Short mmCIF file of C-alpha atoms in Angstrom, two decimals:
data_model
loop_
_atom_site.label_atom_id
_atom_site.label_comp_id
_atom_site.label_asym_id
_atom_site.label_seq_id
_atom_site.Cartn_x
_atom_site.Cartn_y
_atom_site.Cartn_z
CA MET A 1 -49.14 -23.87 7.73
CA ARG A 2 -45.46 -23.30 8.43
CA ARG A 3 -44.25 -20.05 9.83
CA ALA A 4 -41.04 -18.48 8.74
CA THR A 5 -38.49 -18.13 11.47
CA TRP A 6 -35.70 -15.62 11.39
CA CYS A 7 -32.27 -16.38 12.66
CA ALA A 8 -30.14 -13.70 14.19
CA PHE A 9 -26.61 -13.68 12.88
CA ASP A 10 -23.49 -11.72 13.60
CA VAL A 11 -23.11 -9.00 10.95
CA SER A 12 -19.34 -9.05 11.55
CA LEU A 13 -19.27 -12.42 9.78
CA ILE A 14 -20.12 -10.73 6.47
CA PRO A 15 -16.82 -10.22 4.61
CA GLY A 16 -15.84 -6.56 4.71
CA ALA A 17 -18.53 -5.53 7.23
CA LEU A 18 -15.90 -4.27 9.67
CA ALA A 19 -13.23 -3.43 7.11
CA ARG A 20 -15.23 -1.01 4.98
CA PRO A 21 -16.17 1.54 7.69
CA TYR A 22 -12.66 1.30 9.14
CA LEU A 23 -11.05 2.02 5.76
CA ARG A 24 -13.46 4.89 5.02
CA GLY A 25 -12.48 6.43 8.35
CA ARG A 26 -8.79 6.31 7.39
CA ALA A 27 -9.20 7.90 3.91
CA ASN A 28 -7.38 11.10 4.90
CA GLU A 29 -4.47 9.23 6.47
CA PHE A 30 -3.66 6.60 3.81
CA ALA A 31 -3.54 6.35 0.01
CA LEU A 32 -3.24 3.59 -2.60
CA VAL A 33 -0.61 3.53 -5.33
CA MET A 34 -0.75 1.07 -8.21
CA PHE A 35 2.49 0.64 -10.14
CA SER A 36 2.01 -0.37 -13.77
CA ARG A 37 3.56 -0.46 -17.24
CA SER A 38 1.94 0.64 -20.48
CA THR A 39 2.43 -2.88 -21.90
CA CYS A 40 0.99 -4.68 -18.86
CA GLY A 41 -2.28 -6.44 -19.70
CA TYR A 42 -2.87 -7.43 -16.08
CA CYS A 43 -2.62 -3.76 -15.10
CA ARG A 44 -5.61 -3.00 -17.33
CA VAL A 45 -7.55 -5.63 -15.36
CA GLN A 46 -6.41 -4.43 -11.91
CA TRP A 47 -6.88 -0.68 -12.45
CA PRO A 48 -10.74 -0.74 -12.48
CA ILE A 49 -10.63 -2.76 -9.25
CA VAL A 50 -8.38 -0.12 -7.64
CA GLN A 51 -10.69 2.62 -8.95
CA ARG A 52 -13.66 0.88 -7.34
CA PHE A 53 -11.74 0.97 -4.05
CA GLN A 54 -11.29 4.72 -4.53
CA GLU A 55 -14.99 5.25 -5.23
CA GLU A 56 -16.24 3.15 -2.30
CA MET A 57 -13.63 4.04 0.32
CA GLY A 58 -12.97 7.68 -0.62
CA TRP A 59 -9.20 7.20 -0.74
CA GLN A 60 -6.73 8.99 -2.97
CA VAL A 61 -5.51 6.52 -5.60
CA THR A 62 -2.56 7.08 -7.93
CA LEU A 63 -1.43 5.15 -11.00
CA MET A 64 2.36 5.17 -11.46
CA ASP A 65 3.83 4.08 -14.81
CA ILE A 66 7.27 2.69 -13.99
CA ASP A 67 8.31 2.85 -17.67
CA ARG A 68 8.03 6.63 -17.44
CA ARG A 69 9.32 6.84 -13.85
CA PRO A 70 11.83 3.97 -13.38
CA GLU A 71 13.31 5.69 -10.32
CA LEU A 72 10.02 5.03 -8.50
CA ALA A 73 10.25 1.31 -9.21
CA GLN A 74 13.72 1.28 -7.69
CA ARG A 75 12.76 3.50 -4.74
CA PHE A 76 9.74 1.35 -3.80
CA GLY A 77 11.27 -2.02 -4.76
CA VAL A 78 8.70 -2.75 -7.46
CA GLU A 79 9.76 -5.54 -9.81
CA ILE A 80 6.44 -6.78 -11.23
CA THR A 81 3.30 -5.07 -12.37
CA PRO A 82 0.70 -4.50 -11.29
CA THR A 83 1.84 -3.88 -7.72
CA THR A 84 -0.61 -2.15 -5.38
CA MET A 85 0.67 -0.49 -2.22
CA VAL A 86 -0.86 1.24 0.81
CA ILE A 87 1.08 4.36 1.75
CA ARG A 88 0.66 6.33 4.96
CA ARG A 89 0.62 10.02 4.12
CA GLY A 90 3.35 12.16 5.62
CA SER A 91 5.50 9.18 6.61
CA GLN A 92 7.75 6.50 5.15
CA GLN A 93 5.30 3.74 6.10
CA ARG A 94 4.06 1.60 3.24
CA MET A 95 3.06 -1.97 2.50
CA VAL A 96 2.44 -3.95 -0.67
CA ILE A 97 -1.10 -5.35 -0.60
CA ALA A 98 -1.23 -6.93 -4.07
CA SER A 99 1.29 -8.19 -6.62
CA GLY A 100 -0.60 -9.09 -9.75
CA VAL A 101 -4.37 -9.01 -10.16
CA GLU A 102 -6.30 -9.20 -6.90
CA ALA A 103 -10.08 -9.56 -6.53
CA TYR A 104 -11.89 -6.64 -4.93
CA PRO A 105 -12.90 -8.41 -1.68
CA ASN A 106 -9.30 -9.55 -1.19
CA LEU A 107 -8.00 -6.04 -1.89
CA ILE A 108 -10.32 -4.65 0.81
CA GLN A 109 -9.30 -7.29 3.36
CA THR A 110 -5.58 -6.92 2.70
CA ALA A 111 -5.79 -3.11 2.78
CA TYR A 112 -7.69 -3.37 6.08
CA GLN A 113 -5.03 -5.58 7.64
CA ALA A 114 -2.19 -3.40 6.27
CA VAL A 115 -3.72 -0.18 7.61
CA ARG A 116 -4.37 -1.77 11.01
CA LEU A 117 -0.74 -2.89 11.15
CA LEU A 118 0.70 0.45 9.97
CA ALA A 119 -1.57 2.36 12.37
CA GLY A 120 -0.43 0.20 15.29
CA ASP A 121 -3.86 -1.36 15.92
CA ILE A 122 -2.42 -4.86 15.55
CA ARG A 123 1.01 -6.46 15.79
CA PRO A 124 2.68 -8.37 12.93
CA GLU A 125 1.70 -11.70 14.51
CA GLN A 126 -1.95 -10.70 14.15
CA PHE A 127 -1.83 -9.77 10.45
CA LEU A 128 -3.76 -12.88 9.40
CA THR A 129 -6.31 -12.54 12.20
CA GLY A 130 -9.63 -11.67 10.58
CA ALA A 131 -11.87 -8.78 11.50
CA GLY A 132 -13.73 -9.56 14.72
CA GLU A 133 -11.41 -12.47 15.61
CA GLU A 134 -9.21 -10.46 17.97
CA ASP A 135 -8.70 -12.25 21.29
CA GLY A 136 -10.33 -15.33 19.79
CA PHE A 137 -9.04 -18.77 18.89
CA PHE A 138 -7.36 -17.60 15.67
CA ASP A 139 -5.59 -14.59 17.23
CA ALA A 140 -1.91 -15.50 17.49
CA LEU A 141 -1.56 -13.40 20.65
CA SER A 142 -4.73 -14.41 22.52
CA ALA A 143 -3.13 -17.37 24.28
CA GLY A 144 -0.21 -15.43 25.70
CA PRO A 145 3.35 -14.79 24.55
CA VAL A 146 4.40 -16.14 21.17
CA SER A 147 7.88 -16.94 22.48
CA ALA A 148 10.07 -16.42 25.52
CA THR A 149 11.47 -13.28 23.87
CA ASP A 150 8.00 -11.77 23.36
CA PRO A 151 7.95 -8.40 25.20
CA ARG A 152 4.82 -9.50 27.06
CA ALA A 153 6.74 -12.42 28.57
CA LEU A 154 9.46 -10.03 29.68
CA GLY A 155 7.15 -7.80 31.70
CA GLY A 156 5.37 -5.88 28.93
CA ASP A 157 1.72 -6.91 29.08
CA LEU A 158 2.30 -9.47 31.80
CA VAL A 159 3.73 -7.17 34.44
CA GLY A 160 5.41 -9.18 37.12
CA ALA A 161 5.20 -12.38 35.12
CA SER A 162 8.06 -14.73 35.64
CA LEU A 163 9.47 -17.27 33.23
CA GLU A 164 10.46 -19.45 36.17
CA PRO A 165 8.13 -22.37 36.90
CA GLN A 166 6.12 -21.89 40.07
CA GLN A 167 6.46 -24.47 42.81
#
């Protein structure tokens, strides 16, 4: 008779396992805006996905019709619909997280990365670093300065570091 064996696995490897609680914790600080047009068929597909985000993450979500409010399209640089944007409340910070229809898991991941960047938790070089991969092989900053002009190479994180070769 064979016995079942259980394997332990890292829960952080489940897509969204780290992103979801992080985004829920930022619900009062950030909001989602989806720009649409009344004639946009893709917008009718994307809107329920954005509403699901609202229900699961507890965020404020707003639908903006740029046919009725063309000044908003110009102000936010929206040229195509649907465009979904993360906006930090009480500031000018914002970032487009979807242009066109985006699947729900991708919307969560991109919102997570955008919020981390806007909140200062990561640097732009780390935007594509996945949740739980910080300081790992895929983290652009884990191996040291990205370039000689990186602030860490100039004494930021590497205080006293010299660009001169040691003898």
